[in-house]
C-alpha cells in the first residue's frame, strides 16, 4: 500500500501541472486569435539604379503589360512573405510571348501579420500594370524587379499604344545591362 499512496501523491501535482499548462496554452491561443495583426515595413536596397527603366529592362527577362488575376499564394522565404500572383499578359514588350505568368513580389500577409516593402504597394487583382520580372530558375515563377515603378495602365490605352506602355517600349528598345552588376547575373 505504501507504493500506491506514493503514486497518488505524485499524480495530483502532475495532473495540476498539466492542467496549468493547458490553461496557459489556451490563454495564449485565445490572445493570439484576438490580437490585431501587425504591419511590418521592409527596407530594401538594390544592386543597381531601379529608377532607370533602361537598366530595369536590360536586367529583366520579361517586360509585359499584364492584368493581375488573383493572389495564387503567399510563400515564406527566408522568414519573409512573398506573394505569388497569376497574371494574364496583354502585351509582351520583352521576352518570349506568353499568355500568362506567375509573378512574385516581396511582401504580403502571413497569418495576421503583413509585410510591405517601404514605398512599394502590392499588386492588386483586377489591375493592369507594366511589369518587369526576372525568371526564378526551377520555380516556375518570375520575381518582380524590386523598386522598379510598375505603372497602372488603362487597358484601352494599352491597345491604343499610349502612356506608360510607349515609355516602357522605348526603355526596352534602349535597354542596357546595369553596369553595377556582373554580366553573369
PDB file of C-alpha atoms in Angstrom:
ATOM      1  CA  UNK A   1       0.000   0.000   0.000  1.00  0.00           C
ATOM      2  CA  UNK A   2       2.878   2.369   0.573  1.00  0.00           C
ATOM      3  CA  UNK A   3       3.771   2.441  -3.143  1.00  0.00           C
ATOM      4  CA  UNK A   4       0.160   3.086  -4.192  1.00  0.00           C
ATOM      5  CA  UNK A   5      -0.260   6.038  -1.823  1.00  0.00           C
ATOM      6  CA  UNK A   6       3.071   7.475  -3.019  1.00  0.00           C
ATOM      7  CA  UNK A   7       1.914   7.296  -6.644  1.00  0.00           C
ATOM      8  CA  UNK A   8      -1.290   9.122  -5.772  1.00  0.00           C
ATOM      9  CA  UNK A   9       0.763  11.903  -4.202  1.00  0.00           C
ATOM     10  CA  UNK A  10       2.749  12.233  -7.466  1.00  0.00           C
ATOM     11  CA  UNK A  11      -0.294  12.020  -9.730  1.00  0.00           C
ATOM     12  CA  UNK A  12      -2.118  15.009  -8.218  1.00  0.00           C
ATOM     13  CA  UNK A  13       0.729  17.513  -8.817  1.00  0.00           C
ATOM     14  CA  UNK A  14       1.282  16.122 -12.313  1.00  0.00           C
ATOM     15  CA  UNK A  15      -2.408  16.498 -13.187  1.00  0.00           C
ATOM     16  CA  UNK A  16      -2.455  20.005 -11.706  1.00  0.00           C
ATOM     17  CA  UNK A  17       0.703  20.913 -13.661  1.00  0.00           C
ATOM     18  CA  UNK A  18      -0.755  19.548 -16.914  1.00  0.00           C
ATOM     19  CA  UNK A  19      -3.973  21.466 -16.302  1.00  0.00           C
ATOM     20  CA  UNK A  20      -1.998  24.686 -15.701  1.00  0.00           C
ATOM     21  CA  UNK A  21      -0.075  24.211 -18.962  1.00  0.00           C
ATOM     22  CA  UNK A  22      -3.340  23.550 -20.833  1.00  0.00           C
ATOM     23  CA  UNK A  23      -4.947  26.703 -19.372  1.00  0.00           C
ATOM     24  CA  UNK A  24      -1.850  28.808 -20.198  1.00  0.00           C
ATOM     25  CA  UNK A  25      -1.703  27.414 -23.750  1.00  0.00           C
ATOM     26  CA  UNK A  26      -5.403  28.022 -24.226  1.00  0.00           C
ATOM     27  CA  UNK A  27      -4.969  31.579 -22.958  1.00  0.00           C
ATOM     28  CA  UNK A  28      -2.137  32.241 -25.440  1.00  0.00           C
ATOM     29  CA  UNK A  29      -4.158  30.773 -28.326  1.00  0.00           C
ATOM     30  CA  UNK A  30      -7.152  32.901 -27.338  1.00  0.00           C
ATOM     31  CA  UNK A  31      -4.939  36.010 -27.141  1.00  0.00           C
ATOM     32  CA  UNK A  32      -3.294  35.251 -30.489  1.00  0.00           C
ATOM     33  CA  UNK A  33      -6.659  34.698 -32.188  1.00  0.00           C
ATOM     34  CA  UNK A  34      -7.997  38.009 -30.820  1.00  0.00           C
ATOM     35  CA  UNK A  35      -4.926  40.197 -31.385  1.00  0.00           C
ATOM     36  CA  UNK A  36      -4.855  42.552 -34.330  1.00  0.00           C
ATOM     37  CA  UNK A  37      -2.282  41.796 -36.996  1.00  0.00           C
ATOM     38  CA  UNK A  38       0.925  43.783 -37.117  1.00  0.00           C
ATOM     39  CA  UNK A  39       2.191  45.764 -40.119  1.00  0.00           C
ATOM     40  CA  UNK A  40       5.907  45.381 -40.805  1.00  0.00           C
ATOM     41  CA  UNK A  41       7.812  47.671 -43.143  1.00  0.00           C
ATOM     42  CA  UNK A  42      10.691  46.115 -45.045  1.00  0.00           C
ATOM     43  CA  UNK A  43      13.511  48.449 -46.038  1.00  0.00           C
ATOM     44  CA  UNK A  44      15.255  47.447 -49.254  1.00  0.00           C
ATOM     45  CA  UNK A  45      18.342  48.449 -51.108  1.00  0.00           C
ATOM     46  CA  UNK A  46      19.040  47.482 -54.688  1.00  0.00           C
ATOM     47  CA  UNK A  47      22.168  46.433 -56.546  1.00  0.00           C
ATOM     48  CA  UNK A  48      21.528  48.941 -59.335  1.00  0.00           C
ATOM     49  CA  UNK A  49      19.507  52.081 -60.041  1.00  0.00           C
ATOM     50  CA  UNK A  50      15.990  50.671 -60.360  1.00  0.00           C
ATOM     51  CA  UNK A  51      14.603  54.094 -61.251  1.00  0.00           C
ATOM     52  CA  UNK A  52      16.419  53.825 -64.606  1.00  0.00           C
ATOM     53  CA  UNK A  53      13.917  51.929 -66.759  1.00  0.00           C
ATOM     54  CA  UNK A  54      16.540  51.163 -69.427  1.00  0.00           C
ATOM     55  CA  UNK A  55      18.552  49.271 -66.772  1.00  0.00           C
ATOM     56  CA  UNK A  56      15.422  47.559 -65.405  1.00  0.00           C
ATOM     57  CA  UNK A  57      14.531  46.473 -68.968  1.00  0.00           C
ATOM     58  CA  UNK A  58      18.084  45.240 -69.541  1.00  0.00           C
ATOM     59  CA  UNK A  59      18.068  43.201 -66.320  1.00  0.00           C
ATOM     60  CA  UNK A  60      14.552  41.753 -66.699  1.00  0.00           C
ATOM     61  CA  UNK A  61      13.745  38.614 -68.665  1.00  0.00           C
ATOM     62  CA  UNK A  62      10.185  39.858 -69.179  1.00  0.00           C
ATOM     63  CA  UNK A  63       8.612  43.270 -69.553  1.00  0.00           C
ATOM     64  CA  UNK A  64       4.886  42.828 -70.047  1.00  0.00           C
ATOM     65  CA  UNK A  65       1.600  44.657 -69.875  1.00  0.00           C
ATOM     66  CA  UNK A  66      -0.425  42.323 -67.673  1.00  0.00           C
ATOM     67  CA  UNK A  67      -3.599  42.189 -65.637  1.00  0.00           C
ATOM     68  CA  UNK A  68      -3.405  40.647 -62.172  1.00  0.00           C
ATOM     69  CA  UNK A  69      -5.992  37.877 -61.917  1.00  0.00           C
ATOM     70  CA  UNK A  70      -5.514  36.733 -58.344  1.00  0.00           C
ATOM     71  CA  UNK A  71      -3.199  36.063 -55.449  1.00  0.00           C
ATOM     72  CA  UNK A  72      -2.210  32.429 -56.003  1.00  0.00           C
ATOM     73  CA  UNK A  73      -0.419  32.009 -52.669  1.00  0.00           C
ATOM     74  CA  UNK A  74       1.874  33.623 -50.144  1.00  0.00           C
ATOM     75  CA  UNK A  75       5.172  31.803 -49.651  1.00  0.00           C
ATOM     76  CA  UNK A  76       7.586  32.175 -46.776  1.00  0.00           C
ATOM     77  CA  UNK A  77      11.163  32.542 -47.992  1.00  0.00           C
ATOM     78  CA  UNK A  78      13.981  33.191 -45.542  1.00  0.00           C
ATOM     79  CA  UNK A  79      11.480  34.410 -42.943  1.00  0.00           C
ATOM     80  CA  UNK A  80       9.758  36.914 -45.246  1.00  0.00           C
ATOM     81  CA  UNK A  81       6.497  36.569 -47.159  1.00  0.00           C
ATOM     82  CA  UNK A  82       6.450  36.654 -50.951  1.00  0.00           C
ATOM     83  CA  UNK A  83       3.103  36.995 -52.707  1.00  0.00           C
ATOM     84  CA  UNK A  84       2.615  34.960 -55.884  1.00  0.00           C
ATOM     85  CA  UNK A  85       0.215  36.441 -58.438  1.00  0.00           C
ATOM     86  CA  UNK A  86      -1.319  34.854 -61.522  1.00  0.00           C
ATOM     87  CA  UNK A  87      -1.387  37.432 -64.324  1.00  0.00           C
ATOM     88  CA  UNK A  88      -2.763  37.486 -67.859  1.00  0.00           C
ATOM     89  CA  UNK A  89      -0.351  39.042 -70.330  1.00  0.00           C
ATOM     90  CA  UNK A  90      -1.997  41.570 -72.649  1.00  0.00           C
ATOM     91  CA  UNK A  91       1.205  42.536 -74.445  1.00  0.00           C
ATOM     92  CA  UNK A  92       4.811  41.311 -74.298  1.00  0.00           C
ATOM     93  CA  UNK A  93       7.359  44.112 -74.610  1.00  0.00           C
ATOM     94  CA  UNK A  94      10.377  41.896 -73.833  1.00  0.00           C
ATOM     95  CA  UNK A  95      10.708  38.131 -73.543  1.00  0.00           C
ATOM     96  CA  UNK A  96       9.108  35.112 -75.091  1.00  0.00           C
ATOM     97  CA  UNK A  97       5.451  35.936 -75.867  1.00  0.00           C
ATOM     98  CA  UNK A  98       3.231  34.236 -73.270  1.00  0.00           C
ATOM     99  CA  UNK A  99      -0.441  34.378 -72.307  1.00  0.00           C
ATOM    100  CA  UNK A 100       0.075  34.036 -68.545  1.00  0.00           C
ATOM    101  CA  UNK A 101       2.838  34.415 -65.974  1.00  0.00           C
ATOM    102  CA  UNK A 102       3.239  33.751 -62.282  1.00  0.00           C
ATOM    103  CA  UNK A 103       4.932  36.768 -60.756  1.00  0.00           C
ATOM    104  CA  UNK A 104       6.344  37.025 -57.244  1.00  0.00           C
ATOM    105  CA  UNK A 105       6.580  40.184 -55.166  1.00  0.00           C
ATOM    106  CA  UNK A 106       8.279  40.637 -51.795  1.00  0.00           C
ATOM    107  CA  UNK A 107       5.637  41.363 -49.158  1.00  0.00           C
ATOM    108  CA  UNK A 108       2.234  40.053 -48.225  1.00  0.00           C
ATOM    109  CA  UNK A 109       0.289  38.629 -45.333  1.00  0.00           C
ATOM    110  CA  UNK A 110       1.212  35.522 -43.359  1.00  0.00           C
ATOM    111  CA  UNK A 111      -1.242  34.704 -40.607  1.00  0.00           C
ATOM    112  CA  UNK A 112      -2.351  38.049 -39.216  1.00  0.00           C
ATOM    113  CA  UNK A 113       0.848  39.945 -39.928  1.00  0.00           C
ATOM    114  CA  UNK A 114       1.514  41.926 -43.120  1.00  0.00           C
ATOM    115  CA  UNK A 115       4.872  42.914 -44.600  1.00  0.00           C
ATOM    116  CA  UNK A 116       5.311  45.613 -47.218  1.00  0.00           C
ATOM    117  CA  UNK A 117       8.427  46.984 -48.847  1.00  0.00           C
ATOM    118  CA  UNK A 118       8.732  50.667 -47.985  1.00  0.00           C
ATOM    119  CA  UNK A 119       7.325  52.789 -50.823  1.00  0.00           C
ATOM    120  CA  UNK A 120       6.016  49.811 -52.830  1.00  0.00           C
ATOM    121  CA  UNK A 121       2.391  48.726 -52.916  1.00  0.00           C
ATOM    122  CA  UNK A 122       1.470  45.115 -53.520  1.00  0.00           C
ATOM    123  CA  UNK A 123      -0.112  44.415 -56.887  1.00  0.00           C
ATOM    124  CA  UNK A 124      -3.919  44.486 -56.842  1.00  0.00           C
ATOM    125  CA  UNK A 125      -6.108  41.858 -58.542  1.00  0.00           C
ATOM    126  CA  UNK A 126      -8.128  43.327 -61.405  1.00  0.00           C
ATOM    127  CA  UNK A 127      -5.489  45.975 -62.129  1.00  0.00           C
ATOM    128  CA  UNK A 128      -3.339  46.190 -65.279  1.00  0.00           C
ATOM    129  CA  UNK A 129       0.341  47.146 -64.961  1.00  0.00           C
ATOM    130  CA  UNK A 130       3.569  47.277 -66.899  1.00  0.00           C
ATOM    131  CA  UNK A 131       5.676  44.653 -65.083  1.00  0.00           C
ATOM    132  CA  UNK A 132       9.377  43.844 -65.310  1.00  0.00           C
ATOM    133  CA  UNK A 133      10.431  40.458 -63.951  1.00  0.00           C
ATOM    134  CA  UNK A 134      13.405  38.123 -63.734  1.00  0.00           C
ATOM    135  CA  UNK A 135      12.871  34.362 -64.129  1.00  0.00           C
ATOM    136  CA  UNK A 136      13.372  32.351 -60.932  1.00  0.00           C
ATOM    137  CA  UNK A 137      15.179  29.232 -62.111  1.00  0.00           C
ATOM    138  CA  UNK A 138      13.478  25.998 -61.087  1.00  0.00           C
ATOM    139  CA  UNK A 139      10.440  27.655 -59.518  1.00  0.00           C
ATOM    140  CA  UNK A 140       8.159  28.364 -62.480  1.00  0.00           C
ATOM    141  CA  UNK A 141       7.820  31.950 -61.292  1.00  0.00           C
ATOM    142  CA  UNK A 142       9.192  35.369 -62.199  1.00  0.00           C
ATOM    143  CA  UNK A 143      10.392  37.784 -59.486  1.00  0.00           C
ATOM    144  CA  UNK A 144       9.339  41.398 -59.986  1.00  0.00           C
ATOM    145  CA  UNK A 145      12.338  43.705 -60.217  1.00  0.00           C
ATOM    146  CA  UNK A 146      12.144  45.247 -56.740  1.00  0.00           C
ATOM    147  CA  UNK A 147      11.998  49.007 -56.505  1.00  0.00           C
ATOM    148  CA  UNK A 148      11.005  49.487 -60.132  1.00  0.00           C
ATOM    149  CA  UNK A 149       7.936  51.570 -60.898  1.00  0.00           C
ATOM    150  CA  UNK A 150       5.054  49.403 -62.098  1.00  0.00           C
ATOM    151  CA  UNK A 151       2.619  51.908 -63.551  1.00  0.00           C
ATOM    152  CA  UNK A 152      -1.080  51.159 -63.637  1.00  0.00           C
ATOM    153  CA  UNK A 153      -2.286  51.036 -67.212  1.00  0.00           C
ATOM    154  CA  UNK A 154      -5.692  51.722 -68.703  1.00  0.00           C
ATOM    155  CA  UNK A 155      -6.389  48.582 -70.802  1.00  0.00           C
ATOM    156  CA  UNK A 156      -7.884  50.620 -73.664  1.00  0.00           C
ATOM    157  CA  UNK A 157      -4.724  52.762 -73.712  1.00  0.00           C
ATOM    158  CA  UNK A 158      -2.700  49.541 -73.998  1.00  0.00           C
ATOM    159  CA  UNK A 159      -4.365  48.684 -77.266  1.00  0.00           C
ATOM    160  CA  UNK A 160      -4.057  52.261 -78.490  1.00  0.00           C
ATOM    161  CA  UNK A 161      -0.366  52.316 -77.512  1.00  0.00           C
ATOM    162  CA  UNK A 162      -0.387  55.306 -75.195  1.00  0.00           C
ATOM    163  CA  UNK A 163       1.115  56.415 -71.891  1.00  0.00           C
ATOM    164  CA  UNK A 164       3.409  54.194 -69.846  1.00  0.00           C
ATOM    165  CA  UNK A 165       3.300  51.397 -72.433  1.00  0.00           C
ATOM    166  CA  UNK A 166       5.029  53.603 -75.017  1.00  0.00           C
ATOM    167  CA  UNK A 167       7.565  54.740 -72.397  1.00  0.00           C
ATOM    168  CA  UNK A 168       8.401  51.122 -71.496  1.00  0.00           C
ATOM    169  CA  UNK A 169       8.586  50.124 -75.190  1.00  0.00           C
ATOM    170  CA  UNK A 170      11.173  52.887 -75.573  1.00  0.00           C
ATOM    171  CA  UNK A 171      13.050  51.661 -72.464  1.00  0.00           C
ATOM    172  CA  UNK A 172      13.102  48.116 -73.875  1.00  0.00           C
ATOM    173  CA  UNK A 173      14.381  49.443 -77.227  1.00  0.00           C
ATOM    174  CA  UNK A 174      17.174  51.319 -75.382  1.00  0.00           C
ATOM    175  CA  UNK A 175      17.758  48.646 -72.698  1.00  0.00           C
ATOM    176  CA  UNK A 176      21.201  48.166 -71.245  1.00  0.00           C
ATOM    177  CA  UNK A 177      22.668  45.840 -68.675  1.00  0.00           C
ATOM    178  CA  UNK A 178      23.174  47.610 -65.311  1.00  0.00           C
ATOM    179  CA  UNK A 179      26.915  48.346 -65.137  1.00  0.00           C
ATOM    180  CA  UNK A 180      26.719  47.908 -61.336  1.00  0.00           C
ATOM    181  CA  UNK A 181      26.173  44.165 -61.844  1.00  0.00           C
ATOM    182  CA  UNK A 182      28.476  41.495 -63.229  1.00  0.00           C
ATOM    183  CA  UNK A 183      27.313  40.360 -66.656  1.00  0.00           C
ATOM    184  CA  UNK A 184      26.736  36.778 -65.457  1.00  0.00           C
ATOM    185  CA  UNK A 185      23.734  37.626 -63.187  1.00  0.00           C
TER     186      UNK A 185
END
